[in-house]
mmCIF file of C-alpha atoms in Angstrom:
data_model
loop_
_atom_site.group_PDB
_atom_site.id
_atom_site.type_symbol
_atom_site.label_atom_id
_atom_site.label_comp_id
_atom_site.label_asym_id
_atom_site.label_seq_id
_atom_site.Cartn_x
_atom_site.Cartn_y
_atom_site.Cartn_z
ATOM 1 C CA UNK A 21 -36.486 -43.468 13.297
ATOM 2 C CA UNK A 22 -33.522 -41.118 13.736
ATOM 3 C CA UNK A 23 -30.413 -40.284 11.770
ATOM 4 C CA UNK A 24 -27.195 -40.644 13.546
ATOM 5 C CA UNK A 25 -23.556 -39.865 12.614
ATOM 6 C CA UNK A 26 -21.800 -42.868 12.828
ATOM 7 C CA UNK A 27 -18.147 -43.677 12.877
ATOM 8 C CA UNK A 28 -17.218 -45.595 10.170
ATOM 9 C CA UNK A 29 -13.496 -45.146 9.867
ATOM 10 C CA UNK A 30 -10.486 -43.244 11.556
ATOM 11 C CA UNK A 31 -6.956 -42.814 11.047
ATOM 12 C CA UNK A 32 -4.042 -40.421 11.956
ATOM 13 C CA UNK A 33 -0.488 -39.722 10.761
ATOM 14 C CA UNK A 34 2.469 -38.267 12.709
ATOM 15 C CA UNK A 35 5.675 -36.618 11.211
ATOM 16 C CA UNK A 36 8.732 -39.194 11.076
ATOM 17 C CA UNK A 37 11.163 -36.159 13.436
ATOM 18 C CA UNK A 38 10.674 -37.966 17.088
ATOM 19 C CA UNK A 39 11.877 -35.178 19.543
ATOM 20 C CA UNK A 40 12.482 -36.984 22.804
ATOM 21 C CA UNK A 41 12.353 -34.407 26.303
ATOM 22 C CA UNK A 42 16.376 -34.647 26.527
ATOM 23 C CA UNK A 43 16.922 -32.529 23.642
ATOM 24 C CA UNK A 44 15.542 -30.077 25.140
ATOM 25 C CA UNK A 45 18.044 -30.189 28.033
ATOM 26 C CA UNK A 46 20.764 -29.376 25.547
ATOM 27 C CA UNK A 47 19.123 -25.528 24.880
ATOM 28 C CA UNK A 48 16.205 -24.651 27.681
ATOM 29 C CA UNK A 49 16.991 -24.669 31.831
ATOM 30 C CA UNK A 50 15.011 -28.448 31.574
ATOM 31 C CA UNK A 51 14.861 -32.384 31.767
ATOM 32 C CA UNK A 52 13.070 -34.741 31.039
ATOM 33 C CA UNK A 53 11.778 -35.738 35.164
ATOM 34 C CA UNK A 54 10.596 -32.114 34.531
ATOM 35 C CA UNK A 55 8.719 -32.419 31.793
ATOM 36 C CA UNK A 56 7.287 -35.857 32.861
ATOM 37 C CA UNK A 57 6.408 -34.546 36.034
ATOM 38 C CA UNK A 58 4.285 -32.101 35.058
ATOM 39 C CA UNK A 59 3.115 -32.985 31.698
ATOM 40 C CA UNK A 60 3.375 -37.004 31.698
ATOM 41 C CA UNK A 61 4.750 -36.034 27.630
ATOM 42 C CA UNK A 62 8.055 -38.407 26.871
ATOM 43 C CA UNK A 63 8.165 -37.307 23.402
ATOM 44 C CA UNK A 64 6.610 -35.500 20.498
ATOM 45 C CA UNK A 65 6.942 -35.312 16.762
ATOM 46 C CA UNK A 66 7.579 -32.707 14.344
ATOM 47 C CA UNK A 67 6.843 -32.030 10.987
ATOM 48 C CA UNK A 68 10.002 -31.575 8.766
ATOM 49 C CA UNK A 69 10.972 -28.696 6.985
ATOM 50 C CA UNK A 70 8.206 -28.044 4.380
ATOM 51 C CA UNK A 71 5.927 -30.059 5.574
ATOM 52 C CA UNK A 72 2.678 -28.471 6.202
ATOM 53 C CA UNK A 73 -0.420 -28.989 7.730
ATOM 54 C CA UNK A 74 -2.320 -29.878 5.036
ATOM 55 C CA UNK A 75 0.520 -32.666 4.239
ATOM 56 C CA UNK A 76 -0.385 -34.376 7.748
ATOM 57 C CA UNK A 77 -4.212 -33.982 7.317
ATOM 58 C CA UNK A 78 -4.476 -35.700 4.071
ATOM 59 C CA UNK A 79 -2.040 -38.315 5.046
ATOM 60 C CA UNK A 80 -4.954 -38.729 8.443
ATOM 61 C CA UNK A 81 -7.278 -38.616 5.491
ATOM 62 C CA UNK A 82 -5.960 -41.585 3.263
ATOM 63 C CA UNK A 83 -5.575 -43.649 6.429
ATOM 64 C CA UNK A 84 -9.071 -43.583 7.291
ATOM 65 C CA UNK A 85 -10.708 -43.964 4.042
ATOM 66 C CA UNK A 86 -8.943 -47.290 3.985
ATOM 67 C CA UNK A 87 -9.980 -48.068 7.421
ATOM 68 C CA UNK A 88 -13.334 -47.435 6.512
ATOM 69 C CA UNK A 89 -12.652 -49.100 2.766
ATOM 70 C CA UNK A 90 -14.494 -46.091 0.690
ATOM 71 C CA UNK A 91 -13.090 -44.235 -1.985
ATOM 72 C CA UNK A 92 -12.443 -39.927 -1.700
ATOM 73 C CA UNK A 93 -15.198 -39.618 -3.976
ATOM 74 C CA UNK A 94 -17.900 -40.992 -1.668
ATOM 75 C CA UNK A 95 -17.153 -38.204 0.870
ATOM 76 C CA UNK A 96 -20.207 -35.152 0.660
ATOM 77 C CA UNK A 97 -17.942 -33.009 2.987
ATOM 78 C CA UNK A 98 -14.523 -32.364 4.684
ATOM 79 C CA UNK A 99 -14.185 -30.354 7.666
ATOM 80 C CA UNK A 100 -10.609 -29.672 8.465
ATOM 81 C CA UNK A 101 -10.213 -28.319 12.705
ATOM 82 C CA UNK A 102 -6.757 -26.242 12.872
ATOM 83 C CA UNK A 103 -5.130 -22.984 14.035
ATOM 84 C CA UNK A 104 -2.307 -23.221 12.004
ATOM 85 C CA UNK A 105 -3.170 -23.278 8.149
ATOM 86 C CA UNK A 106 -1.005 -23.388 5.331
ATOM 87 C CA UNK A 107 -1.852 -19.985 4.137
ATOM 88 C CA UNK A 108 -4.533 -17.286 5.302
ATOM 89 C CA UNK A 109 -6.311 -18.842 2.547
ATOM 90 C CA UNK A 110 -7.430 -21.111 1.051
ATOM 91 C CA UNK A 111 -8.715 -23.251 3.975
ATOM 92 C CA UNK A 112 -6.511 -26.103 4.773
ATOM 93 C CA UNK A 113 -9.717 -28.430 4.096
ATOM 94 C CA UNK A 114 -9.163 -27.207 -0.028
ATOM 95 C CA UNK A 115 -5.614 -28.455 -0.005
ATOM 96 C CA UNK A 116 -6.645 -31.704 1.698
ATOM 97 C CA UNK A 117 -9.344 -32.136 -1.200
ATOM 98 C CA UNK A 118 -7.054 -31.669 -4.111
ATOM 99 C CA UNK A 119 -4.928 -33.650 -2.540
ATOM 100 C CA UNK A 120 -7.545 -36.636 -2.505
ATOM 101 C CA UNK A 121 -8.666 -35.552 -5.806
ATOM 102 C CA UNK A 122 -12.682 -35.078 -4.627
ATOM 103 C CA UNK A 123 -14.134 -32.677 -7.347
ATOM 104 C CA UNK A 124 -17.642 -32.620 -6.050
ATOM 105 C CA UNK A 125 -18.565 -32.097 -2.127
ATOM 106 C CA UNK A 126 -17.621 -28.967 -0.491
ATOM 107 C CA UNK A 127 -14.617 -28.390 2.380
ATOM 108 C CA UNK A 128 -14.188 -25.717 5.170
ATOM 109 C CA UNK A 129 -11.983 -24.875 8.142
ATOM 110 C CA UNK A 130 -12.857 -25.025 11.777
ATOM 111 C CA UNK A 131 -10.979 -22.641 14.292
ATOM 112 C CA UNK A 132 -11.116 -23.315 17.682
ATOM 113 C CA UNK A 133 -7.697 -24.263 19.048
ATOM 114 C CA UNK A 134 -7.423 -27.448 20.733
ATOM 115 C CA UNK A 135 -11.256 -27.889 21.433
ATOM 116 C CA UNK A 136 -11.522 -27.235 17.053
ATOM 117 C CA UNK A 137 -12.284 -31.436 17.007
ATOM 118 C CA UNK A 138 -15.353 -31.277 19.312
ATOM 119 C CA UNK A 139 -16.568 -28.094 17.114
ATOM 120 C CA UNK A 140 -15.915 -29.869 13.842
ATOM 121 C CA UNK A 141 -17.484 -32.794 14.935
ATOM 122 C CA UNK A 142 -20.754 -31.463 15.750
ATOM 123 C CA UNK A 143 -20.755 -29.296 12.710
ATOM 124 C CA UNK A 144 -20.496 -32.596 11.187
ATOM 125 C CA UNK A 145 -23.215 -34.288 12.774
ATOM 126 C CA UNK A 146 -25.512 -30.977 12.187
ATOM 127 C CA UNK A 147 -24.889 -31.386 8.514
ATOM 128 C CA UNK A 148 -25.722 -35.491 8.533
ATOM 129 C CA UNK A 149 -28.540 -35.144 11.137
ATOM 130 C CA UNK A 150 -30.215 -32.140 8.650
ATOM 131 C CA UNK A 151 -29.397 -34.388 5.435
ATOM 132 C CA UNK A 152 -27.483 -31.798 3.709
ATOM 133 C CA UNK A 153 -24.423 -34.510 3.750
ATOM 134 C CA UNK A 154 -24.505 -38.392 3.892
ATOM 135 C CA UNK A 155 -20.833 -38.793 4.433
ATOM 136 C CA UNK A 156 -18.364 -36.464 6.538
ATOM 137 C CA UNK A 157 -14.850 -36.534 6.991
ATOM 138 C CA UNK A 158 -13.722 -34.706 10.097
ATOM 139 C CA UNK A 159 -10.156 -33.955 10.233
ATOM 140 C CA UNK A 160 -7.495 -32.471 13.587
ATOM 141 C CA UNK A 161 -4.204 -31.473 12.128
ATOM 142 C CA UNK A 162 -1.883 -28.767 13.454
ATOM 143 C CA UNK A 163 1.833 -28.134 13.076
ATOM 144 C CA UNK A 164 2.540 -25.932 16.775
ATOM 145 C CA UNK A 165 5.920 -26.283 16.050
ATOM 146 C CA UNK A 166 5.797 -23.833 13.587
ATOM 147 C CA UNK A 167 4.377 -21.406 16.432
ATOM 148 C CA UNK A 168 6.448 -21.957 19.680
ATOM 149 C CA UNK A 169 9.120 -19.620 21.178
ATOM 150 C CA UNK A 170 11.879 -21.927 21.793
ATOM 151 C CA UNK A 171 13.341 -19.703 24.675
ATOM 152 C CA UNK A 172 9.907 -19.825 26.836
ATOM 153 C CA UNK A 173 10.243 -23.350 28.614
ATOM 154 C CA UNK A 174 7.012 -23.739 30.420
ATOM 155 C CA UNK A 175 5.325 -23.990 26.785
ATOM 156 C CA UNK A 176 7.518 -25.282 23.808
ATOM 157 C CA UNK A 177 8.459 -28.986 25.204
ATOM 158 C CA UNK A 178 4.268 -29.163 25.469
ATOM 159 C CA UNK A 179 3.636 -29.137 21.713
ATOM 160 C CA UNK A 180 3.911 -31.600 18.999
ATOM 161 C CA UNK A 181 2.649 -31.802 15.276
ATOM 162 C CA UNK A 182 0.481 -34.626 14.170
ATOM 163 C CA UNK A 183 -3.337 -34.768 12.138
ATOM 164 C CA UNK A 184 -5.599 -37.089 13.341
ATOM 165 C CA UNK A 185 -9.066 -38.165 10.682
ATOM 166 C CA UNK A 186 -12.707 -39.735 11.499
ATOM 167 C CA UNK A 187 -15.515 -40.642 8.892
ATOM 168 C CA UNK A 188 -19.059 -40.019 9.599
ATOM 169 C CA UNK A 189 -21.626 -41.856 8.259
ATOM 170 C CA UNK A 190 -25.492 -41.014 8.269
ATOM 171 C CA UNK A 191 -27.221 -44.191 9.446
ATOM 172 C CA UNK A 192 -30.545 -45.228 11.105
ATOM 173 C CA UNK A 193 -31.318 -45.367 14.659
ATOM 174 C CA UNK A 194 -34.346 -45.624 17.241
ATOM 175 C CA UNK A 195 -33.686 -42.218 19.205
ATOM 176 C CA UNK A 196 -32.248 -44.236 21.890
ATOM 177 C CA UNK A 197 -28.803 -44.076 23.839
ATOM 178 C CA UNK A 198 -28.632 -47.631 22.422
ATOM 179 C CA UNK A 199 -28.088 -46.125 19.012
ATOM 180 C CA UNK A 200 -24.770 -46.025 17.578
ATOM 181 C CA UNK A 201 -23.223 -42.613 16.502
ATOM 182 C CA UNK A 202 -23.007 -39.491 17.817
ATOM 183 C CA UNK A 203 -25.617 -38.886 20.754
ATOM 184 C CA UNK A 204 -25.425 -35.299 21.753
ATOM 185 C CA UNK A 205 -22.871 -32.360 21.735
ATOM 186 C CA UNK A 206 -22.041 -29.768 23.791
ATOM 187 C CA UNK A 207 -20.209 -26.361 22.789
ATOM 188 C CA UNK A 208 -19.204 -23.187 24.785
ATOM 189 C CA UNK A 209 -16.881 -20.326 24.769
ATOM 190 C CA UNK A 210 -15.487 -17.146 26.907
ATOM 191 C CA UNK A 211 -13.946 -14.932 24.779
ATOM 192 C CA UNK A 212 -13.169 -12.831 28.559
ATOM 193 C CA UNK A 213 -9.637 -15.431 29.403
ATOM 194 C CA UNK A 214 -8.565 -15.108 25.828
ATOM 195 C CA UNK A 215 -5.152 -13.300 27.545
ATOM 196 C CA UNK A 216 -4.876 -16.680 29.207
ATOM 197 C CA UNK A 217 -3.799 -18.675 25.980
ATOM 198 C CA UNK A 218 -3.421 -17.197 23.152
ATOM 199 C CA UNK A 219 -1.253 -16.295 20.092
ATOM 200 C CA UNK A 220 0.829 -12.875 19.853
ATOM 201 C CA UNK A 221 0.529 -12.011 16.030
ATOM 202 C CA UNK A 222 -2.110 -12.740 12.946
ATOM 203 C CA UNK A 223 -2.741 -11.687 9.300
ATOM 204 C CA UNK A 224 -4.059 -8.085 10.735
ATOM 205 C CA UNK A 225 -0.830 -7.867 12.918
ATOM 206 C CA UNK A 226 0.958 -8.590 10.062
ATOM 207 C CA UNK A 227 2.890 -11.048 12.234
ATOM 208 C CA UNK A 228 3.249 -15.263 12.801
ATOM 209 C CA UNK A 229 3.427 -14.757 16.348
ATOM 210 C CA UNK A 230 4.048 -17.196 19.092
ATOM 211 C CA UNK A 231 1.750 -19.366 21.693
ATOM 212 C CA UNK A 232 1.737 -17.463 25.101
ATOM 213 C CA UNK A 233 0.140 -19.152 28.184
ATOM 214 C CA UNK A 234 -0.614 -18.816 31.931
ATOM 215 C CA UNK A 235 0.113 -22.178 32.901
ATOM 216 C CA UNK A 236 -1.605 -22.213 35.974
ATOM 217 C CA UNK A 237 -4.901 -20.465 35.053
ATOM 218 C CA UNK A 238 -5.430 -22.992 32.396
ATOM 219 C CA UNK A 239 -5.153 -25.393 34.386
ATOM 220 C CA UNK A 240 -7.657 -24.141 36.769
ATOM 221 C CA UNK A 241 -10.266 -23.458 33.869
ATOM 222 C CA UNK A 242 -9.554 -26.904 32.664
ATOM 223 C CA UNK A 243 -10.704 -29.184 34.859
ATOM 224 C CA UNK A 244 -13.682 -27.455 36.038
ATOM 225 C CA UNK A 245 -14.978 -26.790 32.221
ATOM 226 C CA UNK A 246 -14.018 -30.024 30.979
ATOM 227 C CA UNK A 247 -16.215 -31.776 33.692
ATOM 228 C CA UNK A 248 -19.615 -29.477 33.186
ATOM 229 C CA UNK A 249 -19.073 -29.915 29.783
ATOM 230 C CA UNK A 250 -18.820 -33.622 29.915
ATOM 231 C CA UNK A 251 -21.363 -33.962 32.359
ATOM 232 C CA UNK A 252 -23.669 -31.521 30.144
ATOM 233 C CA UNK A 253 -23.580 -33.878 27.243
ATOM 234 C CA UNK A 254 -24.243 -37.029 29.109
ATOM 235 C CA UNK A 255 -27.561 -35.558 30.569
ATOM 236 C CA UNK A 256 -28.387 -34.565 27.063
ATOM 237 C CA UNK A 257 -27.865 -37.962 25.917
ATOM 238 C CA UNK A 258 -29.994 -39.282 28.716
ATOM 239 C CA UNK A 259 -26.480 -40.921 29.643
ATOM 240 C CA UNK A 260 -25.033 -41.529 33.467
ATOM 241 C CA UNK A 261 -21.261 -41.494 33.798
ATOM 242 C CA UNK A 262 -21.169 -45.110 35.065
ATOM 243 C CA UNK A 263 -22.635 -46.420 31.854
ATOM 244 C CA UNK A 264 -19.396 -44.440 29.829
ATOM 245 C CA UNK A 265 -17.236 -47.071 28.390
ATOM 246 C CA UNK A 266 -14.051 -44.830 27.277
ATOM 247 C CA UNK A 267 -13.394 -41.266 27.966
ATOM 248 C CA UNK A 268 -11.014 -39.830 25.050
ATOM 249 C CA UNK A 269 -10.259 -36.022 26.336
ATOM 250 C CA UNK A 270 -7.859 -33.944 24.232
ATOM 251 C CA UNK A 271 -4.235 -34.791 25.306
ATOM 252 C CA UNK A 272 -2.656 -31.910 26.771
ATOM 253 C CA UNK A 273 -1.424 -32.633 30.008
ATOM 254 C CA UNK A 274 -1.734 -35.625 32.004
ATOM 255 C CA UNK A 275 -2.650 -34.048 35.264
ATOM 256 C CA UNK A 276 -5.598 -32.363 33.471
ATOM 257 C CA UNK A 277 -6.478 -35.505 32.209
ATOM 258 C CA UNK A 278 -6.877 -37.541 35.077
ATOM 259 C CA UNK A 279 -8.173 -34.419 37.432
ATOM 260 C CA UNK A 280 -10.712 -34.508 34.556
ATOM 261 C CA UNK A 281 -11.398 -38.273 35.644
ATOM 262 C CA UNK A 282 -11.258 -37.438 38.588
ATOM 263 C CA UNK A 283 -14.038 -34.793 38.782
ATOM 264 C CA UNK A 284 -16.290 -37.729 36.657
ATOM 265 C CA UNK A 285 -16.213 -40.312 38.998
ATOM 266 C CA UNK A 286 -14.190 -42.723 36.507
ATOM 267 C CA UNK A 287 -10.739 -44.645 36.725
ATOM 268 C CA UNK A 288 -7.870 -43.756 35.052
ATOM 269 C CA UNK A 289 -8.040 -47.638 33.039
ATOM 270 C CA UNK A 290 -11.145 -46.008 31.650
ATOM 271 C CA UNK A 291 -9.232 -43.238 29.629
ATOM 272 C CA UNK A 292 -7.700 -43.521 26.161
ATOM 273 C CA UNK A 293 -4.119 -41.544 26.907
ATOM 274 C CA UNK A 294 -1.615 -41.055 24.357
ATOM 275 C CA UNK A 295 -0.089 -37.801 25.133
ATOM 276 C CA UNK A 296 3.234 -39.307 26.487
ATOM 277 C CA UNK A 297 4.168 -40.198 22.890
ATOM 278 C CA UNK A 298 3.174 -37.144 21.165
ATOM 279 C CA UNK A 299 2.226 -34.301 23.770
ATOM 280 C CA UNK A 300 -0.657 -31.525 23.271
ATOM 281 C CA UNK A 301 -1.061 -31.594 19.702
ATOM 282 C CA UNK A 302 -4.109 -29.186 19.780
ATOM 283 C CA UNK A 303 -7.538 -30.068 17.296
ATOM 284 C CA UNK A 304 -5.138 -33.372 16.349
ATOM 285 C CA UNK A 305 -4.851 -34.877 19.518
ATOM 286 C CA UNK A 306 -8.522 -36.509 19.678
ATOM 287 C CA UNK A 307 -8.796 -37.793 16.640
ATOM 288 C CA UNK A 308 -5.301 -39.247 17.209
ATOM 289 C CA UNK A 309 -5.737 -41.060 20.308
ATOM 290 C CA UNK A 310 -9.520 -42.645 19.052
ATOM 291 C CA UNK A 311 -7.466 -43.767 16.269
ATOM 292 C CA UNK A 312 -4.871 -45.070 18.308
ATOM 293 C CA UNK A 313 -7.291 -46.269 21.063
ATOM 294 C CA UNK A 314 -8.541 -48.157 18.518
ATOM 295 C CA UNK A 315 -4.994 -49.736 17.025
ATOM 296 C CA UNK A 316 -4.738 -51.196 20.213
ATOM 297 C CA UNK A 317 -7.873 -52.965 20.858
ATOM 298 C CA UNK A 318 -9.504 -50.770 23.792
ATOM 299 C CA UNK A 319 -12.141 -49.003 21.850
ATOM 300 C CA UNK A 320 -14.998 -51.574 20.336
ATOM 301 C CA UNK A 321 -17.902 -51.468 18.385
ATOM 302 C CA UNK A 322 -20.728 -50.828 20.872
ATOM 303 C CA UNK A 323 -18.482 -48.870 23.145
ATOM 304 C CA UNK A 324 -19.885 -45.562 24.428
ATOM 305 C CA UNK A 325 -17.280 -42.843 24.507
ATOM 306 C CA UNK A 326 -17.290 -38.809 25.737
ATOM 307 C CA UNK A 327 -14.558 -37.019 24.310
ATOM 308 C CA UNK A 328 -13.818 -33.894 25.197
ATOM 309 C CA UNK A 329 -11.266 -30.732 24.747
ATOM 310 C CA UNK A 330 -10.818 -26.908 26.059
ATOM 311 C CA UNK A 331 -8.389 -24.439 24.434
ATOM 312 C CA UNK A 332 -7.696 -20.609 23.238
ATOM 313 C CA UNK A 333 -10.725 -18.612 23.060
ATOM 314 C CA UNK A 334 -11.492 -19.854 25.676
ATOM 315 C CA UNK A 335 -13.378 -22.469 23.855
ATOM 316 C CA UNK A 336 -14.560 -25.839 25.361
ATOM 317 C CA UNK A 337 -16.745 -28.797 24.453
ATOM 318 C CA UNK A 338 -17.577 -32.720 24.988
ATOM 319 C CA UNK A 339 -19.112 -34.817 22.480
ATOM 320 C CA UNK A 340 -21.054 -38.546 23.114
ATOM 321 C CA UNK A 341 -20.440 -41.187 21.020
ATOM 322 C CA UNK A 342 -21.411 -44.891 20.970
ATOM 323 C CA UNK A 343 -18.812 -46.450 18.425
#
């Protein structure tokens, strides 16, 4: 027998502020074909003043432990994935604990920019599959809105705040691809392109700072990582790409998305996309579209799913799943 990590509950909250792509047109050299065109975002949501990231993660938080009908106390560990914290410290996944009033169990932070998910989620499974946890609650939440430079077009109509939550369960399986859970993980980074994405300030700077990117040479690394990386997990997993149910890749851009697809060999009716209604909202945006993708009936028990995500470091990753 093996022990998986198996999804047992997910959930995600976004802010009530719904910022369609015509306001923009009232302050940037913009509109919203523009921003369609080469984003496929409509809209995006952001947190209101004082709200923080730790607000939206344990709101992601309370909607999954009802989805997966357990109480705060049964979780052994919270892993919170984001790149914009409350505070230098403590770690965002604290705040979210006190906030669901867990006493015992222990909580950290996961840093990896948009691909932080896919790294929190195998840290997750590494803790279930080595039995130092029996329950894990993985958790995307970011607020980018409190990072953008308003004046710089070509980045601040891409970025929206939101949390996203999944529950991990340790459960026994045959060592198959027929199990359910997580079936194999794959993590990478390049700290060489870090000038490619990045953010211009930090504690030691003794700055906020604000997201800077080359447009076009993330694009390029995009597509190309995302594929090996998805690829590289499904041969771990013993896994061909026609047997893949959903794909669920972090929602940044639609043409990155479906290039992605592409590059995979599956149709577009095969992906889970939700960035039109809340656009790239970094280690969130995963989490939030399986828990969407779920809402509306496309992902099932049974269903095998490769998620993946690529962001600042550079840092990149897929992750199998069978649901």
């Amino acid at each position: 027998m093996t022990t998986r990590a198996v999804v047992t509950g997910v959930g995600h909250y976004l802010p009530d502020r719904v910022v369609e792509n015509a306001e923009f047109e009232k302050t940037l050299d913009t509109s919203d074909e523009w921003i369609r065109a080469r984003s496929g975002i409509e809209r995006r949501h952001f947190a209101a003043e004082g709200q923080t990231t730790s607000d939206l993660a344990a709101r992601a938080a309370k909607a999954a432990l009802q989805d997966a009908g357990i109480d705060a106390a049964e979780i052994d560990a919270l892993i919170v994935a984001t790149s914009t914290a409350d505070f230098t410290f403590p770690s965002a996944a604290t705040m979210v604990q006190a906030e669901l009033s867990m006493t015992a169990g222990y909580a950290f932070d996961v840093q990896a920019v948009c691909a932080g998910f896919i790294f929190a989620l195998a840290n997750a499974n590494a803790l279930i599959v080595s039995g130092q946890a029996k329950r894990v609650m993985v958790i995307g939440a970011e607020t980018f809105s409190r990072i953008m430079d308003w004046t710089d077009r070509s980045t601040c109509v891409l970025f929206g705040d939101g949390a996203g939550a999944l529950i991990l369960e340790a459960a026994e399986g045959e060592g198959s691809k027929a199990d359910r859970g997580i079936l194999s993980t794959d993590l990478n980074s390049d700290g060489r392109y870090r000038d490619i994405l990045y953010v211009d300030g930090g504690v030691s700077t003794q700055s906020t700072g604000h997201l800077r990117m080359q447009g076009k040479e993330v694009f390029r690394h995009a597509v190309e990582k995302l594929a090996a990386t998805a690829n590289s997990a499904l041969e771990k997993a013993g896994i061909g790409s026609d047997e893949v149910d959903w794909v669920v890749p972090h929602q940044a851009n639609i043409r990155i998305i479906s290039g992605t697809a592409k590059k995979l060999g599956l149709p577009m009716d095969q992906v889970v996309v939700t960035v039109q209604d809340h656009g790239n909202t970094s280690a969130a945006s995963i989490p939030l579209a399986l828990s969407v993708g779920k809402a509306r009936g496309q992902i099932k028990p049974g269903d095998l799913i490769v998620t993946e995500a690529i962001g600042g470091g550079l840092a990149w990753g897929a992750v199998v799943l069978r649901w």
